[in-house]
């Protein structure tokens, strides 16, 4: 979503200025054009040479670049940009922004800016907690400035974390989310995605599970979010984290919990992608204490779990689109077609454990998308690329 976007990156005088290098790298990698504007104090922390080399653009810091009467136009920059990001933004710059004080190139650019403005505050704890800073941030928020504050992770929940600049990856992600929401082809759509395995509890220390890592489902969630959709990700236990703020994760453990969360969320969604590897059977009873090793054998009584896809298929309204997955080991296409019909899916994504690099845990997948009209076999590719193709098909049906 950042491809071709023109970003003015404002840098102010904070120790976090070194992280601006990574912000530039990430923006450039995502295909954005970057124009750095730095304050005089910012230059005390990082050199314009580094910044211009990374951004592949001369850095702007003064109104007059040379003593020949030519000057940089903050008005032109304000018209050129698709967004302005000030990272790091010091308490001083935030205060000046809030009160319209334009005593350097960065601040005049801010006042002339026609595009949306985002700031990533960076200062120490006491400065951040001072009522003056809080008032200034409130004023900026009221004027529509996006304030990107450090939130996730251990540090943010401790005193040392407050005021720390958000990590570059998350700052760039939030900028990308903004454009996705505004321009993505799935903007305004809400999509339910199930991902990962389910754990069916035998006793307090054991469960019946499977090898799903969640990678395929999480790739689908990020792909939908990168195109502007609001995603409800109902996830079984995985080690993965989500990146986009457009993804709301509901963590569940058992098939029953995944079922309950999915049927609660589906009516508010335009589409569902059922990628989870859901256990088909669960223990009839869960032992309250750890099952002891006794005798020569242990027999487990299992009962079927609810079929989430089939239940949602029954609930499906006119206009809602549903995609499922089929993980097979033999007679793949026939089994997948049977599931497509029985679960009332619009299409099914077949992956076979007979294909190397496909299915559980790998970073790649090899799938065939099957619907009522025919089949489309995709080559082995990353789960991100596979997700792009699946979401393309889904978007075409919405
Ligand atoms: O998580 P990864 O390690 O990246 O691996 C990805 C994957 C292999 C898990 C994924 O690509 C995949 O194939 N997911 C579906 C696995 C599966 O359980 O397939 P199935 O053929 O048993 O189920 C068919 C469909 O019904 C699936 O959409 C499944 O989510 C759904 N189902 C199954 C059982 C059940 N009780 N409820 C369901 O909703």
Short mmCIF file of C-alpha atoms and ligand atoms in Angstrom, two decimals:
data_model
loop_
_atom_site.label_atom_id
_atom_site.label_comp_id
_atom_site.label_asym_id
_atom_site.label_seq_id
_atom_site.Cartn_x
_atom_site.Cartn_y
_atom_site.Cartn_z
CA UNK A 1 0.00 0.00 0.00
CA UNK A 2 3.01 2.32 0.34
CA UNK A 3 4.14 1.68 -3.24
CA UNK A 4 4.57 4.99 -5.06
CA UNK A 5 3.48 7.01 -2.02
CA UNK A 6 5.30 10.29 -1.39
CA UNK A 7 6.27 10.62 2.24
CA UNK A 8 7.77 13.66 3.94
CA UNK A 9 9.75 12.32 6.88
CA UNK A 10 10.38 14.94 9.56
CA UNK A 11 13.27 14.28 11.97
CA UNK A 12 13.75 16.23 15.18
CA UNK A 13 16.42 16.37 17.88
CA UNK A 14 16.03 13.14 19.80
CA UNK A 15 18.37 10.25 20.47
CA UNK A 16 15.78 8.12 18.64
CA UNK A 17 16.78 9.95 15.41
CA UNK A 18 19.07 7.01 14.58
CA UNK A 19 15.92 4.89 14.15
CA UNK A 20 14.83 7.18 11.32
CA UNK A 21 17.39 5.38 9.16
CA UNK A 22 15.42 2.17 9.56
CA UNK A 23 12.15 4.00 8.88
CA UNK A 24 13.61 5.26 5.60
CA UNK A 25 14.85 1.77 4.71
CA UNK A 26 11.43 0.25 5.38
CA UNK A 27 9.58 2.97 3.46
CA UNK A 28 11.92 2.61 0.48
CA UNK A 29 11.60 -1.19 0.59
CA UNK A 30 7.83 -0.79 0.47
CA UNK A 31 8.23 1.33 -2.68
CA UNK A 32 7.64 4.79 -1.18
CA UNK A 33 9.44 7.99 -2.15
CA UNK A 34 10.96 9.71 0.87
CA UNK A 35 11.84 13.37 1.35
CA UNK A 36 13.60 14.04 4.64
CA UNK A 37 13.14 17.39 6.38
CA UNK A 38 15.28 17.74 9.50
CA UNK A 39 15.38 20.36 12.26
CA UNK A 40 18.66 22.03 13.30
CA UNK A 41 18.56 19.96 16.53
CA UNK A 42 17.96 16.79 14.52
CA UNK A 43 21.28 17.36 12.70
CA UNK A 44 23.07 17.17 16.06
CA UNK A 45 21.96 13.53 16.32
CA UNK A 46 22.26 12.24 12.75
CA UNK A 47 24.00 13.51 9.64
CA UNK A 48 22.12 14.57 6.51
CA UNK A 49 24.65 12.59 4.43
CA UNK A 50 23.43 9.29 5.92
CA UNK A 51 19.81 10.31 5.47
CA UNK A 52 20.21 11.47 1.87
CA UNK A 53 22.11 8.31 0.96
CA UNK A 54 19.30 6.15 2.35
CA UNK A 55 16.41 8.23 1.00
CA UNK A 56 18.17 8.87 -2.34
CA UNK A 57 17.09 12.49 -2.05
CA UNK A 58 18.90 15.59 -0.78
CA UNK A 59 17.89 16.32 2.80
CA UNK A 60 16.09 19.59 3.42
CA UNK A 61 16.93 21.49 6.59
CA UNK A 62 17.09 25.18 5.76
CA UNK A 63 14.92 27.56 3.78
CA UNK A 64 17.95 28.63 1.77
CA UNK A 65 20.11 25.75 0.57
CA UNK A 66 22.73 27.96 -1.01
CA UNK A 67 23.56 31.63 -0.83
CA UNK A 68 22.28 32.20 -4.39
CA UNK A 69 18.71 33.15 -3.60
CA UNK A 70 17.25 29.67 -4.37
CA UNK A 71 15.11 28.35 -1.57
CA UNK A 72 13.13 25.29 -0.55
CA UNK A 73 9.39 25.68 -0.72
CA UNK A 74 7.51 24.25 2.23
CA UNK A 75 4.31 24.98 0.31
CA UNK A 76 5.44 22.79 -2.58
CA UNK A 77 6.32 20.00 -0.15
CA UNK A 78 2.89 20.31 1.44
CA UNK A 79 1.30 19.75 -1.96
CA UNK A 80 3.73 17.00 -3.07
CA UNK A 81 3.26 14.66 -0.10
CA UNK A 82 0.73 11.85 0.34
CA UNK A 83 1.58 11.84 4.06
CA UNK A 84 3.90 13.51 6.51
CA UNK A 85 5.50 11.47 9.27
CA UNK A 86 7.49 13.14 12.04
CA UNK A 87 9.57 10.47 13.74
CA UNK A 88 11.02 11.08 16.22
CA UNK A 89 8.86 14.01 17.36
CA UNK A 90 10.26 15.76 20.43
CA UNK A 91 8.22 17.52 23.13
CA UNK A 92 9.52 20.82 21.74
CA UNK A 93 8.36 20.15 18.17
CA UNK A 94 5.03 18.78 19.41
CA UNK A 95 4.53 21.96 21.45
CA UNK A 96 5.38 24.19 18.49
CA UNK A 97 3.07 22.20 16.21
CA UNK A 98 0.22 22.54 18.70
CA UNK A 99 0.68 26.31 18.87
CA UNK A 100 1.51 27.11 15.26
CA UNK A 101 5.08 28.23 15.91
CA UNK A 102 6.90 27.93 12.61
CA UNK A 103 10.53 28.71 13.31
CA UNK A 104 12.18 26.06 11.15
CA UNK A 105 11.68 24.33 7.81
CA UNK A 106 10.04 21.25 9.35
CA UNK A 107 7.42 23.30 11.20
CA UNK A 108 6.59 25.52 8.20
CA UNK A 109 6.21 22.32 6.16
CA UNK A 110 3.82 20.98 8.81
CA UNK A 111 1.72 24.16 8.70
CA UNK A 112 1.56 24.02 4.90
CA UNK A 113 0.83 20.28 4.78
CA UNK A 114 -2.25 19.27 2.77
CA UNK A 115 -1.74 15.54 3.41
CA UNK A 116 -2.41 13.69 6.69
CA UNK A 117 0.24 14.06 9.38
CA UNK A 118 1.50 11.37 11.76
CA UNK A 119 3.90 11.82 14.67
CA UNK A 120 5.86 9.30 16.71
CA UNK A 121 6.68 11.03 20.02
CA UNK A 122 10.08 10.37 21.60
CA UNK A 123 11.07 11.83 24.94
CA UNK A 124 11.72 10.78 28.48
CA UNK A 125 9.02 9.61 30.84
CA UNK A 126 8.60 12.85 32.80
CA UNK A 127 8.38 15.01 29.71
CA UNK A 128 5.77 12.69 28.21
CA UNK A 129 3.72 12.70 31.41
CA UNK A 130 3.89 16.52 31.83
CA UNK A 131 0.47 18.16 31.54
CA UNK A 132 1.85 20.55 28.89
CA UNK A 133 2.86 17.63 26.63
CA UNK A 134 -0.42 15.85 27.29
CA UNK A 135 -2.36 19.01 26.38
CA UNK A 136 -0.31 19.50 23.22
CA UNK A 137 -0.85 15.91 22.11
CA UNK A 138 -4.57 16.23 22.79
CA UNK A 139 -4.70 19.41 20.68
CA UNK A 140 -2.91 17.66 17.82
CA UNK A 141 -5.16 14.62 18.03
CA UNK A 142 -8.24 16.89 17.93
CA UNK A 143 -6.85 18.39 14.72
CA UNK A 144 -6.57 14.94 13.16
CA UNK A 145 -2.84 14.34 13.61
CA UNK A 146 -2.19 10.60 14.00
CA UNK A 147 -0.19 10.03 17.17
CA UNK A 148 1.76 6.76 16.98
CA UNK A 149 2.69 5.80 20.51
CA UNK A 150 4.73 2.80 21.61
CA UNK A 151 2.25 0.26 22.84
CA UNK A 152 3.12 -3.37 22.37
CA UNK A 153 5.74 -5.32 24.26
CA UNK A 154 7.09 -5.53 27.76
CA UNK A 155 8.81 -2.14 27.87
CA UNK A 156 5.66 -0.22 27.08
CA UNK A 157 3.96 -1.59 30.15
CA UNK A 158 6.73 -0.41 32.44
CA UNK A 159 7.63 3.10 33.44
CA UNK A 160 10.83 3.15 31.32
CA UNK A 161 8.76 2.39 28.23
CA UNK A 162 6.52 5.46 28.34
CA UNK A 163 7.75 8.12 25.92
CA UNK A 164 9.98 5.69 24.05
CA UNK A 165 9.49 5.98 20.29
CA UNK A 166 7.45 3.18 18.71
CA UNK A 167 9.58 0.69 16.77
CA UNK A 168 10.18 1.60 13.08
CA UNK A 169 8.39 -1.56 11.83
CA UNK A 170 5.21 -0.63 13.71
CA UNK A 171 5.38 3.02 12.63
CA UNK A 172 5.64 2.05 8.96
CA UNK A 173 2.91 -0.58 9.46
CA UNK A 174 0.54 2.09 10.82
CA UNK A 175 1.24 4.31 7.84
CA UNK A 176 0.57 1.38 5.55
CA UNK A 177 -2.67 0.58 7.45
CA UNK A 178 -3.78 4.17 6.88
CA UNK A 179 -3.41 3.90 3.10
CA UNK A 180 -4.93 0.41 3.10
CA UNK A 181 -8.04 1.68 4.88
CA UNK A 182 -8.28 4.62 2.51
CA UNK A 183 -7.53 2.96 -0.82
CA UNK A 184 -7.48 -0.85 -0.46
CA UNK A 185 -9.86 -2.93 -2.60
CA UNK A 186 -11.16 -4.60 0.59
CA UNK A 187 -11.64 -1.34 2.46
CA UNK A 188 -14.97 -1.33 4.30
CA UNK A 189 -15.12 -5.15 4.33
CA UNK A 190 -14.91 -7.29 7.44
CA UNK A 191 -13.43 -10.76 7.04
CA UNK A 192 -13.41 -13.67 9.45
CA UNK A 193 -10.34 -15.91 9.28
CA UNK A 194 -9.69 -19.06 11.31
CA UNK A 195 -6.07 -20.12 11.72
CA UNK A 196 -3.75 -22.49 13.53
CA UNK A 197 -4.48 -25.77 15.28
CA UNK A 198 -6.94 -26.60 18.03
CA UNK A 199 -5.95 -28.29 21.26
CA UNK A 200 -8.40 -30.82 22.70
CA UNK A 201 -7.68 -31.29 26.37
CA UNK A 202 -7.15 -34.78 27.78
CA UNK A 203 -6.09 -33.76 31.27
CA UNK A 204 -4.37 -30.73 32.85
CA UNK A 205 -1.08 -31.50 31.06
CA UNK A 206 -1.97 -33.17 27.75
CA UNK A 207 -3.98 -32.46 24.65
CA UNK A 208 -4.75 -33.82 21.19
CA UNK A 209 -3.46 -31.35 18.62
CA UNK A 210 -1.94 -31.15 15.15
CA UNK A 211 1.06 -29.64 13.34
CA UNK A 212 -0.54 -26.39 12.14
CA UNK A 213 1.73 -23.41 12.84
CA UNK A 214 -0.82 -20.78 11.83
CA UNK A 215 1.50 -19.41 9.09
CA UNK A 216 -1.00 -19.82 6.24
CA UNK A 217 -3.90 -18.29 8.18
CA UNK A 218 -1.81 -15.38 9.48
CA UNK A 219 -0.51 -14.66 5.95
CA UNK A 220 -4.14 -14.48 4.79
CA UNK A 221 -5.01 -12.14 7.66
CA UNK A 222 -2.11 -9.77 6.86
CA UNK A 223 -2.96 -9.85 3.14
CA UNK A 224 -6.62 -8.94 3.77
CA UNK A 225 -5.58 -6.17 6.19
CA UNK A 226 -3.00 -4.79 3.74
CA UNK A 227 -5.88 -4.33 1.30
CA UNK A 228 -7.95 -2.42 3.86
CA UNK A 229 -10.18 -5.13 5.32
CA UNK A 230 -10.95 -5.29 8.98
CA UNK A 231 -9.98 -8.81 9.98
CA UNK A 232 -11.28 -10.94 12.82
CA UNK A 233 -8.65 -13.64 13.26
CA UNK A 234 -9.91 -16.54 15.37
CA UNK A 235 -6.67 -18.27 16.17
CA UNK A 236 -5.78 -21.52 17.84
CA UNK A 237 -2.55 -21.63 19.87
CA UNK A 238 0.41 -20.40 17.77
CA UNK A 239 3.71 -18.61 18.37
CA UNK A 240 2.87 -15.96 15.77
CA UNK A 241 2.18 -12.26 16.21
CA UNK A 242 0.02 -10.05 14.02
CA UNK A 243 1.43 -6.87 12.47
CA UNK A 244 -1.48 -4.84 11.18
CA UNK A 245 -3.69 -2.92 13.59
CA UNK A 246 -6.59 -3.84 11.28
CA UNK A 247 -6.42 -7.39 12.63
CA UNK A 248 -8.35 -8.20 15.78
CA UNK A 249 -7.20 -11.53 17.15
CA UNK A 250 -9.44 -13.74 19.22
CA UNK A 251 -7.34 -16.46 20.83
CA UNK A 252 -9.02 -19.81 21.37
CA UNK A 253 -7.87 -23.29 22.24
CA UNK A 254 -10.44 -25.96 21.43
CA UNK A 255 -12.59 -26.65 18.38
CA UNK A 256 -15.66 -25.76 20.45
CA UNK A 257 -14.18 -22.36 21.41
CA UNK A 258 -13.20 -21.70 17.78
CA UNK A 259 -16.73 -22.64 16.72
CA UNK A 260 -18.36 -20.35 19.30
CA UNK A 261 -16.18 -17.34 18.40
CA UNK A 262 -16.68 -17.93 14.66
CA UNK A 263 -20.47 -18.18 14.76
CA UNK A 264 -20.60 -15.08 16.95
CA UNK A 265 -18.45 -13.05 14.49
CA UNK A 266 -19.65 -14.36 11.11
CA UNK A 267 -22.96 -12.46 10.89
CA UNK A 268 -21.02 -9.14 11.03
CA UNK A 269 -18.63 -10.19 8.25
CA UNK A 270 -18.84 -10.12 4.45
CA UNK A 271 -16.54 -13.12 4.06
CA UNK A 272 -14.85 -15.96 5.89
CA UNK A 273 -11.68 -17.90 5.14
CA UNK A 274 -11.49 -21.12 7.14
CA UNK A 275 -7.85 -22.04 7.25
CA UNK A 276 -7.62 -23.58 10.72
CA UNK A 277 -6.73 -27.21 11.18
CA UNK A 278 -9.62 -28.06 13.46
CA UNK A 279 -9.61 -31.31 15.42
CA UNK A 280 -12.40 -33.57 14.22
CA UNK A 281 -12.63 -35.39 17.55
CA UNK A 282 -12.29 -34.34 21.17
CA UNK A 283 -12.11 -36.44 24.36
CA UNK A 284 -15.51 -37.44 25.70
CA UNK A 285 -14.30 -36.40 29.16
CA UNK A 286 -11.40 -34.27 30.32
CA UNK A 287 -9.70 -35.77 33.37
CA UNK A 288 -9.43 -33.32 36.25
CA UNK A 289 -6.13 -34.77 37.43
CA UNK A 290 -3.15 -35.93 35.38
CA UNK A 291 -3.89 -39.37 33.91
CA UNK A 292 -1.56 -41.89 35.59
CA UNK A 293 0.45 -44.50 33.74
CA UNK A 294 -1.32 -47.71 34.73
CA UNK A 295 -1.79 -51.06 32.99
CA UNK A 296 -0.66 -51.84 29.43
CA UNK A 297 -2.96 -49.63 27.43
CA UNK A 298 -5.01 -46.48 27.63
CA UNK A 299 -8.27 -46.21 25.72
CA UNK A 300 -9.67 -42.83 24.92
CA UNK A 301 -13.33 -42.17 24.16
CA UNK A 302 -13.65 -39.42 21.60
CA UNK A 303 -16.67 -37.59 20.26
CA UNK A 304 -16.92 -35.45 17.09
CA UNK A 305 -16.33 -31.70 17.34
CA UNK A 306 -18.68 -29.21 15.69
CA UNK A 307 -17.85 -28.62 12.01
CA UNK A 308 -17.29 -24.86 11.95
CA UNK A 309 -17.25 -24.52 8.15
CA UNK A 310 -20.44 -26.56 7.78
CA UNK A 311 -22.22 -24.52 10.48
CA UNK A 312 -21.20 -21.23 8.85
CA UNK A 313 -22.27 -22.67 5.48
CA UNK A 314 -25.77 -23.13 6.94
CA UNK A 315 -25.76 -19.60 8.37
CA UNK A 316 -24.45 -17.97 5.18
CA UNK A 317 -26.56 -15.04 3.91
CA UNK A 318 -26.95 -13.82 0.34
CA UNK A 319 -23.77 -11.89 -0.53
CA UNK A 320 -21.51 -13.50 2.07
CA UNK A 321 -18.53 -15.35 0.59
CA UNK A 322 -16.85 -18.38 2.16
CA UNK A 323 -13.55 -20.01 1.32
CA UNK A 324 -12.37 -23.19 2.99
CA UNK A 325 -9.25 -25.31 2.91
CA UNK A 326 -8.79 -29.03 2.39
CA UNK A 327 -5.72 -30.80 3.62
CA UNK A 328 -5.53 -34.20 2.00
CA UNK A 329 -3.21 -37.16 1.68
CA UNK A 330 -4.96 -39.13 -1.13
CA UNK A 331 -7.73 -38.70 -3.73
CA UNK A 332 -7.19 -35.02 -3.11
CA UNK A 333 -9.44 -33.35 -5.68
CA UNK A 334 -12.39 -35.69 -5.02
CA UNK A 335 -12.23 -35.14 -1.25
CA UNK A 336 -11.90 -31.38 -1.72
CA UNK A 337 -14.92 -31.24 -4.05
CA UNK A 338 -17.00 -33.23 -1.57
CA UNK A 339 -16.10 -30.68 1.18
CA UNK A 340 -16.76 -27.74 -1.15
CA UNK A 341 -20.35 -28.90 -1.62
CA UNK A 342 -21.12 -30.30 1.83
CA UNK A 343 -19.83 -27.17 3.61
CA UNK A 344 -21.50 -24.82 1.07
CA UNK A 345 -18.21 -23.04 0.32
CA UNK A 346 -17.77 -20.66 -2.63
CA UNK A 347 -14.34 -22.13 -3.24
CA UNK A 348 -11.92 -24.45 -1.53
CA UNK A 349 -8.13 -24.31 -1.38
CA UNK A 350 -6.63 -27.76 -1.63
CA UNK A 351 -3.16 -28.54 -0.29
CA UNK A 352 -1.76 -32.04 -0.27
CA UNK A 353 0.74 -33.48 2.18
CA UNK A 354 2.13 -35.43 -0.78
CA UNK A 355 3.55 -32.20 -2.24
CA UNK A 356 6.92 -31.20 -0.88
CA UNK A 357 6.88 -27.72 0.67
CA UNK A 358 3.08 -27.74 1.07
CA UNK A 359 0.85 -27.82 4.14
CA UNK A 360 1.91 -27.66 7.78
CA UNK A 361 4.71 -25.51 9.21
CA UNK A 362 6.56 -24.70 5.97
CA UNK A 363 6.96 -21.11 4.76
CA UNK A 364 5.68 -22.23 1.36
CA UNK A 365 2.53 -23.83 0.03
CA UNK A 366 1.34 -25.43 -3.19
CA UNK A 367 -2.41 -25.16 -3.61
CA UNK A 368 -5.21 -25.68 -6.10
CA UNK A 369 -8.25 -23.41 -5.85
CA UNK A 370 -11.42 -25.30 -6.73
CA UNK A 371 -14.92 -23.90 -7.27
CA UNK A 372 -18.11 -24.92 -9.05
CA UNK A 373 -16.61 -23.94 -12.40
CA UNK A 374 -13.17 -25.52 -12.32
CA UNK A 375 -9.70 -25.63 -10.84
CA UNK A 376 -6.71 -23.28 -10.74
CA UNK A 377 -3.44 -24.91 -9.73
CA UNK A 378 -0.80 -22.56 -8.34
CA UNK A 379 2.90 -23.41 -8.25
CA UNK A 380 4.93 -23.76 -5.04
CA UNK A 381 5.35 -20.27 -3.59
CA UNK A 382 5.60 -18.50 -0.25
CA UNK A 383 2.54 -18.52 1.99
CA UNK A 384 2.41 -14.70 1.53
CA UNK A 385 2.20 -15.06 -2.26
CA UNK A 386 -0.31 -17.91 -1.94
CA UNK A 387 -2.40 -15.67 0.32
CA UNK A 388 -2.32 -12.92 -2.35
CA UNK A 389 -3.81 -15.27 -4.95
CA UNK A 390 -6.47 -16.60 -2.57
CA UNK A 391 -7.48 -13.09 -1.50
CA UNK A 392 -7.56 -11.96 -5.16
CA UNK A 393 -10.11 -14.69 -5.84
CA UNK A 394 -12.11 -13.82 -2.72
CA UNK A 395 -12.09 -10.09 -3.56
CA UNK A 396 -13.43 -10.91 -7.04
CA UNK A 397 -16.48 -12.54 -5.46
CA UNK A 398 -17.28 -9.73 -3.01
O1 LIG B 1 -0.85 -23.48 9.80
P1 LIG B 1 0.19 -23.93 8.81
O2 LIG B 1 1.33 -24.66 9.48
O3 LIG B 1 0.66 -22.78 7.93
O4 LIG B 1 -0.49 -24.99 7.84
C1 LIG B 1 -1.51 -24.60 6.96
C2 LIG B 1 -2.63 -25.65 6.85
C3 LIG B 1 -2.07 -26.93 6.31
C4 LIG B 1 -3.22 -25.90 8.24
C5 LIG B 1 -3.72 -25.05 5.91
O5 LIG B 1 -3.17 -24.79 4.67
C6 LIG B 1 -4.90 -25.99 5.75
O6 LIG B 1 -4.94 -26.85 4.91
N1 LIG B 1 -5.94 -25.84 6.62
C7 LIG B 1 -7.10 -26.73 6.73
C8 LIG B 1 -6.71 -27.98 7.45
C9 LIG B 1 -7.87 -28.91 7.65
O7 LIG B 1 -8.23 -29.15 8.77
O8 LIG B 1 -8.45 -29.36 6.58
P2 LIG B 1 -9.74 -30.34 6.54
O9 LIG B 1 -9.71 -30.90 5.18
O10 LIG B 1 -9.70 -31.29 7.70
O11 LIG B 1 -10.97 -29.37 6.75
C10 LIG B 1 -11.73 -28.84 5.67
C11 LIG B 1 -12.24 -27.45 6.01
O12 LIG B 1 -13.19 -27.54 7.09
C12 LIG B 1 -11.17 -26.50 6.45
O13 LIG B 1 -11.52 -25.23 5.94
C13 LIG B 1 -11.28 -26.53 7.97
O14 LIG B 1 -10.87 -25.28 8.55
C14 LIG B 1 -12.77 -26.75 8.17
N2 LIG B 1 -13.13 -27.47 9.40
C15 LIG B 1 -12.72 -28.75 9.62
C16 LIG B 1 -13.12 -29.42 10.75
C17 LIG B 1 -13.97 -28.79 11.68
N3 LIG B 1 -14.37 -29.38 12.79
N4 LIG B 1 -14.36 -27.52 11.44
C18 LIG B 1 -13.96 -26.87 10.33
O15 LIG B 1 -14.32 -25.70 10.11
#
